[in-house]
Short mmCIF file of C-alpha atoms and ligand atoms in Angstrom, two decimals:
data_model
loop_
_atom_site.label_atom_id
_atom_site.label_comp_id
_atom_site.label_asym_id
_atom_site.label_seq_id
_atom_site.Cartn_x
_atom_site.Cartn_y
_atom_site.Cartn_z
CA MET A 27 0.00 0.00 0.00
CA LEU A 28 1.32 3.40 -1.00
CA LYS A 29 1.62 5.98 1.77
CA ASN A 30 1.68 9.76 1.43
CA LYS A 31 -0.23 9.86 -1.82
CA ASN A 32 -1.39 13.49 -1.75
CA ILE A 33 1.55 15.58 -2.84
CA LEU A 34 1.63 19.32 -3.50
CA ILE A 35 4.21 20.55 -6.02
CA SER A 36 5.02 24.27 -6.19
CA GLY A 37 6.12 25.37 -9.70
CA ALA A 38 4.95 24.37 -13.19
CA SER A 39 8.02 24.74 -15.38
CA ILE A 40 10.25 21.72 -16.06
CA ALA A 41 10.85 19.93 -12.75
CA GLY A 42 7.26 20.31 -11.47
CA PRO A 43 5.33 18.78 -14.40
CA THR A 44 7.98 16.03 -14.87
CA LEU A 45 7.61 15.05 -11.23
CA ALA A 46 3.80 15.27 -11.47
CA TYR A 47 3.80 12.94 -14.48
CA TRP A 48 5.87 10.26 -12.76
CA LEU A 49 4.05 10.54 -9.44
CA LYS A 50 0.73 10.08 -11.22
CA ARG A 51 2.08 7.12 -13.16
CA PHE A 52 3.31 5.51 -9.95
CA GLY A 53 -0.06 5.85 -8.22
CA PHE A 54 0.32 9.11 -6.29
CA ASN A 55 -2.04 12.06 -6.44
CA PRO A 56 -0.09 15.23 -7.25
CA THR A 57 -1.41 18.83 -7.31
CA VAL A 58 0.66 21.60 -8.89
CA VAL A 59 0.48 25.24 -7.85
CA GLU A 60 2.04 27.87 -10.14
CA ARG A 61 2.33 31.53 -9.26
CA SER A 62 1.97 32.74 -12.84
CA PRO A 63 -1.65 33.02 -14.04
CA VAL A 64 -0.77 31.00 -17.16
CA LEU A 65 2.04 28.62 -18.07
CA ARG A 66 5.22 30.70 -18.41
CA GLU A 67 6.69 30.66 -21.86
CA GLY A 68 9.90 32.37 -22.90
CA GLY A 69 13.55 31.65 -22.39
CA GLN A 70 16.22 30.61 -24.82
CA PRO A 71 16.72 27.10 -26.18
CA VAL A 72 17.71 24.48 -23.60
CA ASP A 73 19.11 21.01 -24.14
CA VAL A 74 17.42 17.70 -23.45
CA ARG A 75 20.32 15.31 -23.55
CA GLY A 76 21.88 12.28 -21.89
CA GLU A 77 19.72 10.72 -19.20
CA ALA A 78 16.93 13.24 -19.86
CA VAL A 79 16.50 11.71 -23.33
CA LYS A 80 15.84 8.32 -21.77
CA ILE A 81 13.29 9.89 -19.45
CA ALA A 82 11.59 11.76 -22.32
CA LYS A 83 11.38 8.54 -24.33
CA GLU A 84 9.87 6.72 -21.38
CA MET A 85 7.31 9.54 -21.02
CA GLY A 86 6.39 9.18 -24.69
CA ILE A 87 7.23 12.81 -25.52
CA TRP A 88 10.42 12.16 -27.48
CA PRO A 89 8.79 12.33 -30.95
CA ARG A 90 7.09 15.60 -29.97
CA LEU A 91 10.38 17.07 -28.68
CA GLN A 92 12.04 16.15 -31.94
CA ARG A 93 9.31 17.89 -33.91
CA GLU A 94 9.66 21.01 -31.75
CA LYS A 95 13.45 21.09 -31.70
CA THR A 96 15.58 23.98 -32.91
CA THR A 97 18.70 22.88 -34.75
CA LEU A 98 21.67 25.18 -34.44
CA ASN A 99 23.66 25.23 -37.66
CA GLU A 100 26.11 28.06 -37.28
CA ILE A 101 27.84 30.07 -34.56
CA ALA A 102 29.39 33.41 -35.49
CA PHE A 103 31.51 35.88 -33.52
CA LEU A 104 31.12 39.55 -34.45
CA ASN A 105 32.89 42.78 -33.84
CA GLU A 106 31.46 46.24 -34.47
CA HIS A 107 31.77 45.91 -38.22
CA ARG A 108 31.86 42.31 -39.35
CA ARG A 109 31.88 38.62 -38.59
CA VAL A 110 35.34 37.63 -37.32
CA GLY A 111 34.93 33.95 -36.54
CA LYS A 112 32.50 31.23 -37.48
CA ILE A 113 31.70 27.61 -36.64
CA ASN A 114 29.77 25.68 -39.25
CA LEU A 115 27.99 23.16 -37.06
CA HIS A 116 26.03 21.70 -39.91
CA ALA A 117 29.24 20.77 -41.73
CA LEU A 118 30.77 19.40 -38.51
CA ARG A 119 27.74 17.21 -37.85
CA THR A 120 27.77 15.92 -41.39
CA PHE A 121 31.53 15.30 -41.44
CA PHE A 122 31.62 13.46 -38.11
CA LYS A 123 28.31 11.71 -38.82
CA LEU A 124 26.86 12.80 -35.49
CA ASP A 125 23.40 11.35 -35.10
CA GLN A 126 22.38 14.03 -32.66
CA SER A 127 20.90 11.88 -29.98
CA TRP A 128 19.70 14.91 -28.03
CA VAL A 129 17.42 17.86 -28.76
CA GLU A 130 17.75 21.57 -28.32
CA ILE A 131 14.32 23.08 -27.72
CA MET A 132 12.92 26.44 -26.63
CA ARG A 133 12.46 26.34 -22.86
CA GLY A 134 8.86 27.47 -23.24
CA ASP A 135 8.12 24.69 -25.75
CA LEU A 136 9.53 22.07 -23.39
CA ALA A 137 7.36 23.42 -20.56
CA LYS A 138 4.32 23.33 -22.87
CA VAL A 139 4.94 19.69 -23.84
CA LEU A 140 5.29 18.63 -20.19
CA TYR A 141 2.19 20.55 -19.19
CA ALA A 142 0.12 19.14 -22.07
CA LEU A 143 1.14 15.64 -21.02
CA THR A 144 -0.11 16.07 -17.47
CA ARG A 145 -2.89 18.66 -17.47
CA ASP A 146 -5.78 16.18 -17.89
CA GLU A 147 -4.70 13.99 -15.01
CA VAL A 148 -3.15 16.44 -12.58
CA GLU A 149 -4.80 19.34 -10.79
CA TYR A 150 -3.05 22.60 -11.72
CA ARG A 151 -3.71 25.78 -9.72
CA PHE A 152 -2.43 28.73 -11.73
CA GLY A 153 -2.16 32.23 -10.31
CA ASP A 154 -1.65 31.06 -6.75
CA SER A 155 1.28 30.47 -4.43
CA ILE A 156 2.03 28.83 -1.12
CA GLN A 157 2.05 31.44 1.62
CA ALA A 158 2.59 29.32 4.73
CA LEU A 159 3.53 25.73 5.54
CA GLU A 160 3.16 23.95 8.83
CA GLN A 161 4.17 20.32 9.10
CA ASP A 162 3.57 17.74 11.81
CA GLU A 163 4.08 13.98 12.05
CA GLU A 164 1.16 13.20 9.74
CA GLY A 165 1.14 15.87 7.05
CA VAL A 166 1.61 19.49 6.01
CA ASP A 167 -0.95 22.28 6.38
CA VAL A 168 -0.63 24.67 3.47
CA THR A 169 -2.10 28.16 3.25
CA PHE A 170 -2.28 29.62 -0.26
CA ALA A 171 -2.02 33.29 -1.17
CA SER A 172 -5.61 32.99 -2.44
CA GLY A 173 -6.67 32.40 1.16
CA GLU A 174 -7.52 28.71 0.81
CA SER A 175 -5.99 26.18 3.22
CA ARG A 176 -5.42 22.49 2.49
CA ARG A 177 -3.60 19.59 4.05
CA PHE A 178 -1.17 17.47 1.99
CA ASP A 179 0.96 14.46 2.87
CA LEU A 180 4.11 15.91 1.28
CA VAL A 181 5.14 19.23 -0.31
CA VAL A 182 7.73 19.62 -3.10
CA GLY A 183 9.43 22.88 -4.02
CA ALA A 184 9.92 22.86 -7.82
CA ASP A 185 9.70 26.63 -7.90
CA GLY A 186 13.12 27.57 -9.16
CA LEU A 187 16.03 29.68 -8.01
CA HIS A 188 13.85 31.92 -5.81
CA SER A 189 11.79 29.05 -4.37
CA ILE A 190 9.14 30.05 -1.84
CA VAL A 191 9.04 26.48 -0.47
CA ARG A 192 12.77 26.64 0.25
CA THR A 193 12.39 29.99 1.99
CA LEU A 194 9.48 28.77 4.12
CA ALA A 195 10.90 25.36 5.07
CA PHE A 196 14.68 25.82 4.97
CA GLY A 197 15.46 29.53 5.41
CA GLN A 198 16.20 32.72 3.49
CA GLU A 199 17.65 32.45 -0.03
CA GLU A 200 20.90 34.19 0.99
CA LEU A 201 21.81 31.20 3.18
CA PHE A 202 22.03 28.93 0.13
CA GLU A 203 22.84 31.25 -2.76
CA ARG A 204 26.31 31.36 -4.33
CA TYR A 205 26.37 34.45 -6.51
CA CYS A 206 28.38 33.78 -9.68
CA GLY A 207 28.93 37.45 -10.57
CA TYR A 208 26.65 37.80 -13.62
CA TYR A 209 23.11 38.76 -14.61
CA VAL A 210 21.13 37.54 -17.60
CA GLY A 211 18.34 39.26 -19.52
CA LEU A 212 16.37 37.54 -22.32
CA PHE A 213 13.56 38.45 -24.69
CA THR A 214 12.39 37.74 -28.23
CA THR A 215 11.74 40.24 -30.98
CA ASP A 216 11.24 40.37 -34.76
CA ASN A 217 14.13 39.00 -36.80
CA TYR A 218 14.86 42.41 -38.27
CA LEU A 219 18.50 41.47 -38.89
CA GLY A 220 17.39 38.64 -41.17
CA LEU A 221 19.36 36.00 -39.26
CA ALA A 222 19.65 32.92 -41.39
CA ASP A 223 18.62 29.38 -40.57
CA SER A 224 19.46 28.76 -36.92
CA ALA A 225 22.51 30.94 -36.56
CA LEU A 226 23.83 32.06 -33.19
CA TRP A 227 25.78 35.32 -33.07
CA PHE A 228 28.03 36.50 -30.23
CA TYR A 229 28.91 40.16 -29.78
CA SER A 230 31.21 40.98 -26.84
CA VAL A 231 32.56 44.09 -25.19
CA PRO A 232 34.56 43.65 -21.97
CA GLY A 233 32.30 42.20 -19.28
CA LYS A 234 29.17 42.32 -21.47
CA GLN A 235 28.09 39.60 -23.85
CA THR A 236 25.14 39.71 -26.24
CA VAL A 237 23.96 36.55 -27.95
CA ILE A 238 21.28 36.53 -30.62
CA ARG A 239 19.74 33.73 -32.63
CA ARG A 240 16.93 33.13 -35.03
CA LEU A 241 14.09 31.13 -33.55
CA LYS A 242 12.11 28.25 -34.98
CA ASP A 243 9.66 30.84 -36.25
CA SER A 244 12.01 32.46 -38.77
CA GLN A 245 10.35 35.86 -38.27
CA ARG A 246 11.55 36.01 -34.65
CA MET A 247 14.91 36.15 -32.94
CA GLY A 248 15.99 35.72 -29.33
CA VAL A 249 18.27 38.25 -27.66
CA CYS A 250 20.26 37.33 -24.58
CA PHE A 251 22.35 39.80 -22.56
CA ILE A 252 24.86 38.44 -20.04
CA PHE A 253 26.88 40.94 -18.06
CA LYS A 254 29.42 40.79 -15.28
CA GLN A 255 28.42 42.56 -12.09
CA PRO A 256 30.82 42.44 -9.14
CA GLY A 257 28.17 42.87 -6.42
CA LYS A 258 24.53 41.80 -6.36
CA LEU A 259 21.96 44.29 -7.62
CA THR A 260 18.94 45.27 -5.58
CA TYR A 261 15.65 45.22 -7.45
CA ASP A 262 12.11 43.92 -7.23
CA TYR A 263 11.82 40.39 -8.75
CA HIS A 264 8.28 41.16 -9.89
CA ASP A 265 8.92 44.60 -11.42
CA LEU A 266 9.83 43.92 -15.07
CA ALA A 267 9.91 47.63 -15.99
CA GLN A 268 12.53 48.23 -13.30
CA GLN A 269 14.57 45.26 -14.55
CA LYS A 270 14.44 46.59 -18.13
CA ARG A 271 15.70 49.99 -16.92
CA LEU A 272 18.49 48.28 -15.03
CA LEU A 273 19.61 46.28 -18.05
CA SER A 274 19.41 49.34 -20.31
CA SER A 275 21.66 51.31 -18.00
CA HIS A 276 24.27 48.53 -18.05
CA TYR A 277 24.34 48.43 -21.86
CA ALA A 278 23.92 52.19 -22.42
CA ASP A 279 27.51 52.62 -23.65
CA VAL A 280 27.57 49.60 -26.00
CA GLY A 281 27.43 50.07 -29.78
CA TRP A 282 26.57 47.81 -32.74
CA GLU A 283 22.84 46.90 -32.68
CA ILE A 284 22.52 47.18 -28.92
CA PRO A 285 20.60 50.51 -28.83
CA THR A 286 17.96 48.98 -31.16
CA PHE A 287 17.77 45.79 -29.07
CA LEU A 288 17.25 47.88 -25.93
CA GLN A 289 14.50 49.80 -27.64
CA LYS A 290 12.77 46.60 -28.79
CA MET A 291 13.15 45.11 -25.32
CA GLN A 292 10.81 47.77 -23.93
CA ALA A 293 7.87 46.21 -25.80
CA ALA A 294 8.82 42.56 -25.13
CA SER A 295 6.17 40.65 -23.17
CA ASP A 296 8.42 37.61 -22.63
CA PHE A 297 11.28 39.51 -20.99
CA TYR A 298 13.09 37.46 -18.35
CA PHE A 299 15.83 38.79 -16.08
CA ASP A 300 17.68 36.96 -13.37
CA VAL A 301 20.84 36.68 -11.36
CA VAL A 302 23.36 33.97 -12.24
CA SER A 303 23.58 32.15 -8.94
CA GLN A 304 23.89 28.64 -7.72
CA ILE A 305 21.89 27.07 -4.93
CA ARG A 306 23.91 24.91 -2.60
CA ILE A 307 22.04 23.36 0.25
CA GLU A 308 23.29 20.60 2.49
CA LYS A 309 20.11 18.57 2.54
CA TRP A 310 17.26 18.72 0.05
CA SER A 311 14.54 17.71 2.48
CA GLN A 312 13.16 18.91 5.79
CA GLY A 313 10.70 16.42 7.20
CA ARG A 314 7.83 16.19 4.71
CA VAL A 315 9.10 18.97 2.47
CA VAL A 316 11.58 18.32 -0.34
CA LEU A 317 13.17 20.33 -3.16
CA VAL A 318 13.71 19.43 -6.81
CA GLY A 319 15.17 21.19 -9.88
CA ASP A 320 16.63 24.69 -9.57
CA ALA A 321 15.01 25.13 -6.14
CA ALA A 322 17.32 22.39 -4.83
CA HIS A 323 20.48 22.82 -6.86
CA CYS A 324 20.36 25.56 -9.48
CA ALA A 325 23.64 25.13 -11.32
CA ALA A 326 23.30 28.72 -12.67
CA LEU A 327 21.65 29.87 -15.90
CA LEU A 328 24.94 29.78 -17.76
CA ALA A 329 25.45 26.09 -17.23
CA GLY A 330 22.67 25.20 -19.69
CA GLU A 331 22.06 21.89 -17.91
CA GLY A 332 19.18 23.08 -15.72
CA SER A 333 16.43 21.39 -17.71
CA LYS A 334 18.23 18.08 -17.91
CA LEU A 335 18.82 18.09 -14.16
CA ALA A 336 15.23 19.18 -13.49
CA MET A 337 13.84 16.27 -15.51
CA MET A 338 16.21 13.81 -13.88
CA GLY A 339 15.44 15.09 -10.38
CA GLY A 340 11.68 14.79 -10.96
CA TYR A 341 12.05 11.25 -12.27
CA ILE A 342 14.40 10.06 -9.52
CA LEU A 343 12.37 11.63 -6.71
CA ALA A 344 9.14 10.03 -7.98
CA GLY A 345 10.96 6.73 -8.55
CA GLU A 346 12.38 6.63 -5.04
CA LEU A 347 8.95 7.45 -3.57
CA LYS A 348 7.55 4.55 -5.57
CA ALA A 349 10.36 2.22 -4.47
CA ALA A 350 9.81 3.19 -0.80
CA LEU A 351 6.02 2.79 -1.08
CA GLY A 352 5.70 6.46 -0.26
CA ASN A 353 7.85 6.36 2.87
CA HIS A 354 9.30 9.85 2.64
CA HIS A 355 12.20 9.26 5.04
CA SER A 356 13.86 6.60 2.94
CA ALA A 357 12.68 8.00 -0.41
CA PHE A 358 14.12 11.47 0.24
CA SER A 359 17.45 10.15 1.47
CA ASN A 360 17.79 7.74 -1.46
CA TYR A 361 16.87 10.50 -3.94
CA GLU A 362 19.70 12.58 -2.53
CA ARG A 363 22.19 9.71 -2.41
CA VAL A 364 21.56 8.77 -6.04
CA PHE A 365 21.37 12.25 -7.52
CA ARG A 366 23.64 14.57 -5.54
CA PRO A 367 26.99 13.42 -7.00
CA LEU A 368 25.78 14.29 -10.49
CA VAL A 369 24.51 17.70 -9.44
CA THR A 370 27.77 18.50 -7.67
CA ALA A 371 29.73 17.71 -10.83
CA GLU A 372 27.48 19.98 -12.94
CA GLN A 373 27.77 22.85 -10.49
CA ALA A 374 31.55 22.66 -10.63
CA LYS A 375 31.54 23.41 -14.38
CA VAL A 376 29.94 26.83 -14.12
CA LYS A 377 32.96 29.02 -13.42
CA SER A 378 34.89 27.97 -16.48
CA SER A 379 31.92 28.42 -18.82
CA ALA A 380 31.17 31.86 -17.33
CA ASN A 381 34.74 33.06 -17.82
CA TYR A 382 34.66 31.93 -21.39
CA LEU A 383 31.18 33.23 -22.22
CA VAL A 384 31.74 36.75 -20.90
CA PRO A 385 35.34 37.77 -21.64
CA GLU A 386 36.56 40.66 -19.55
CA THR A 387 39.41 42.12 -21.58
CA ALA A 388 40.03 43.05 -25.21
CA ARG A 389 42.56 40.21 -25.40
CA ALA A 390 40.07 37.67 -24.04
CA ILE A 391 37.52 38.88 -26.60
CA TRP A 392 40.08 38.42 -29.37
CA GLU A 393 40.71 34.88 -28.12
CA GLN A 394 37.01 34.13 -27.99
CA ASN A 395 36.42 35.44 -31.50
CA HIS A 396 39.42 33.79 -33.14
CA LEU A 397 40.18 30.69 -31.08
CA GLY A 398 36.57 29.99 -30.10
CA PRO A 399 35.72 28.47 -33.47
CA LEU A 400 38.49 25.91 -32.91
CA ILE A 401 37.82 25.10 -29.27
CA LEU A 402 34.09 25.56 -28.84
CA PRO A 403 32.87 22.49 -30.71
CA PHE A 404 34.83 20.32 -28.31
CA LEU A 405 33.67 22.06 -25.16
CA MET A 406 30.28 23.60 -25.25
CA VAL A 407 28.59 23.37 -28.60
CA PRO A 408 25.39 21.47 -28.11
CA GLY A 409 26.20 17.85 -28.70
CA GLY A 410 29.92 18.70 -28.32
CA LEU A 411 32.03 16.25 -30.21
CA TRP A 412 33.58 15.06 -27.00
CA GLN A 413 30.30 13.93 -25.56
CA GLU A 414 29.28 12.32 -28.82
CA TRP A 415 32.52 10.40 -29.12
CA PHE A 416 32.79 9.32 -25.50
CA PRO A 417 29.25 8.97 -24.20
CA LYS A 418 29.10 8.13 -20.51
CA PRO A 419 27.35 4.89 -19.63
CA SER A 420 23.93 5.46 -18.14
CA THR A 421 23.63 5.23 -14.37
CA LEU A 422 19.93 5.99 -14.29
CA LYS A 423 17.84 3.38 -12.48
CA ASN A 424 14.85 2.14 -14.41
CA TYR A 425 12.03 3.02 -12.03
CA ALA A 426 9.46 2.88 -14.80
CA ASP A 427 9.81 -0.82 -15.54
CA SER A 428 10.31 -2.11 -12.04
CA PRO A 429 6.96 -3.42 -10.83
CA LEU A 430 5.16 -1.46 -8.16
CA PRO A 431 6.08 -3.00 -4.81
CA ALA A 432 3.20 -5.10 -3.49
C1 FAD B 15 10.46 32.20 -17.90
C2 FAD B 15 11.73 31.41 -17.73
C3 FAD B 15 12.75 31.51 -18.70
C4 FAD B 15 13.93 30.79 -18.57
N1 FAD B 15 14.88 30.88 -19.54
C5 FAD B 15 15.97 30.12 -19.49
C6 FAD B 15 16.95 30.14 -20.52
O1 FAD B 15 16.83 30.84 -21.49
N2 FAD B 15 18.06 29.34 -20.42
C7 FAD B 15 18.22 28.52 -19.34
O2 FAD B 15 19.22 27.79 -19.29
N3 FAD B 15 17.32 28.48 -18.34
C8 FAD B 15 16.21 29.26 -18.38
N4 FAD B 15 15.29 29.23 -17.35
C9 FAD B 15 15.57 28.39 -16.19
C10 FAD B 15 15.30 26.94 -16.53
O3 FAD B 15 13.94 26.77 -16.86
C11 FAD B 15 15.69 26.13 -15.31
O4 FAD B 15 17.07 26.30 -15.04
C12 FAD B 15 15.55 24.64 -15.48
O5 FAD B 15 14.73 24.27 -16.51
C13 FAD B 15 15.07 24.03 -14.17
O6 FAD B 15 13.68 24.16 -14.13
P1 FAD B 15 12.83 24.23 -12.80
O7 FAD B 15 11.49 23.70 -13.19
O8 FAD B 15 13.54 23.61 -11.66
O9 FAD B 15 12.77 25.79 -12.45
P2 FAD B 15 12.25 27.02 -13.29
O10 FAD B 15 12.29 26.76 -14.73
O11 FAD B 15 12.94 28.23 -12.77
O12 FAD B 15 10.70 27.10 -12.90
C14 FAD B 15 10.20 27.46 -11.65
C15 FAD B 15 8.69 27.65 -11.78
O13 FAD B 15 8.18 27.94 -10.48
C16 FAD B 15 7.31 29.04 -10.58
N5 FAD B 15 7.28 29.73 -9.29
C17 FAD B 15 8.19 30.59 -8.79
N6 FAD B 15 7.81 31.01 -7.59
C18 FAD B 15 6.63 30.40 -7.32
C19 FAD B 15 5.75 30.44 -6.23
N7 FAD B 15 5.96 31.24 -5.17
N8 FAD B 15 4.62 29.68 -6.26
C20 FAD B 15 4.36 28.88 -7.35
N9 FAD B 15 5.17 28.83 -8.43
C21 FAD B 15 6.29 29.58 -8.40
C22 FAD B 15 7.88 29.88 -11.71
O14 FAD B 15 6.91 30.77 -12.25
C23 FAD B 15 8.29 28.80 -12.69
O15 FAD B 15 7.23 28.42 -13.52
C24 FAD B 15 14.11 29.97 -17.43
C25 FAD B 15 13.11 29.87 -16.45
C26 FAD B 15 11.93 30.56 -16.59
C27 FAD B 15 10.85 30.44 -15.53
#
């Protein structure tokens, strides 16, 4: 007999719906609460690779992800006047016969696929948020911002870097945040530069990177600003107009197309701005409350592995709850034992990718523009040759096939 079947998940992005899917499949009864009034779209392309591919296949969404994927064919490095370096990924893939066993997909499209898969079977409460949590031996009393109160057996924080569940059950964000020294701003706009088929362009000035790319819809392009900022900025997380002003002031002295981008950003409805920080927390559970995805272990926006880790975390957490027949003590500790080593390794990669992505001196920019085309395919290009040539053996337990314990 399964215990602790009624589970509240806070956050409907990647980790939350993945977890909800697997919990439902394993016989639990998940409810998802999402602060945004509708599913949040937006964000740049993210990768579903490695173990996350196996999970997506098992969920039956792999064909859909392949249909929705964005294929990057070219990376170019620009200076004020011209293109100074280029990587032809299409040619590389063809030459090395890479089968591309992963997908790159817009973050919002991935969230939509996961939501569509679960929305008929899982209760979603949009436009609400947990306001208070009180747990005892038997369950957790939850008060929502809407005023409603309900009791659940377990509560999961899948609510990202600024998780409310983590704040309520574990302590203030500052206790667990490792600031990486950068901020990121993203939005989409019309492809007025006429970017060709899936090209990614980098334009750097010291400490400020701008990355643009054409989206699947060829009429649109994504703009991503990443800038170095020695100390943390103070601003209201919910005030997008303030965040746009902040970003504009940081890029006010930058040339090329930046003034036009900043102007277009003012009208963008999908603008997203956030700090590049990691979350490091000694233990991912507190009694009946547990964290998953960025809420537990954000590896920082720059790492690009957040979605893969979020899908894996959701799958492993649900799988361990199934294996323990819902006993949260053993399930939560097994989830952590299985998954933490992988997360720790991903978090360690962030500093080197940040240094490379946002060069700080004219010399470092020169190196990025001219040596990048030689080095990048091996290090960071989606489906980097290295990973394709030397794939790691899978360590993921097959929770899906193992029969439900009697
Ligand atoms: C709009 C958006 C754009 C992004 N763009 C990129 C990108 O371009 N590149 C990249 O690498 N990563 C991006 N990310 C982060 C990326 O989605 C995560 O790193 C990764 O997928 C892990 O997902 P997650 O589900 O753990 O957390 P997140 O994707 O951060 O999702 C957390 C969810 O919880 C919700 N939430 C927050 N607070 C509350 C609350 N109090 N109550 C209820 N719900 C709450 C949020 O609205 C969100 O839907 C973006 C995230 C968002 C939300």
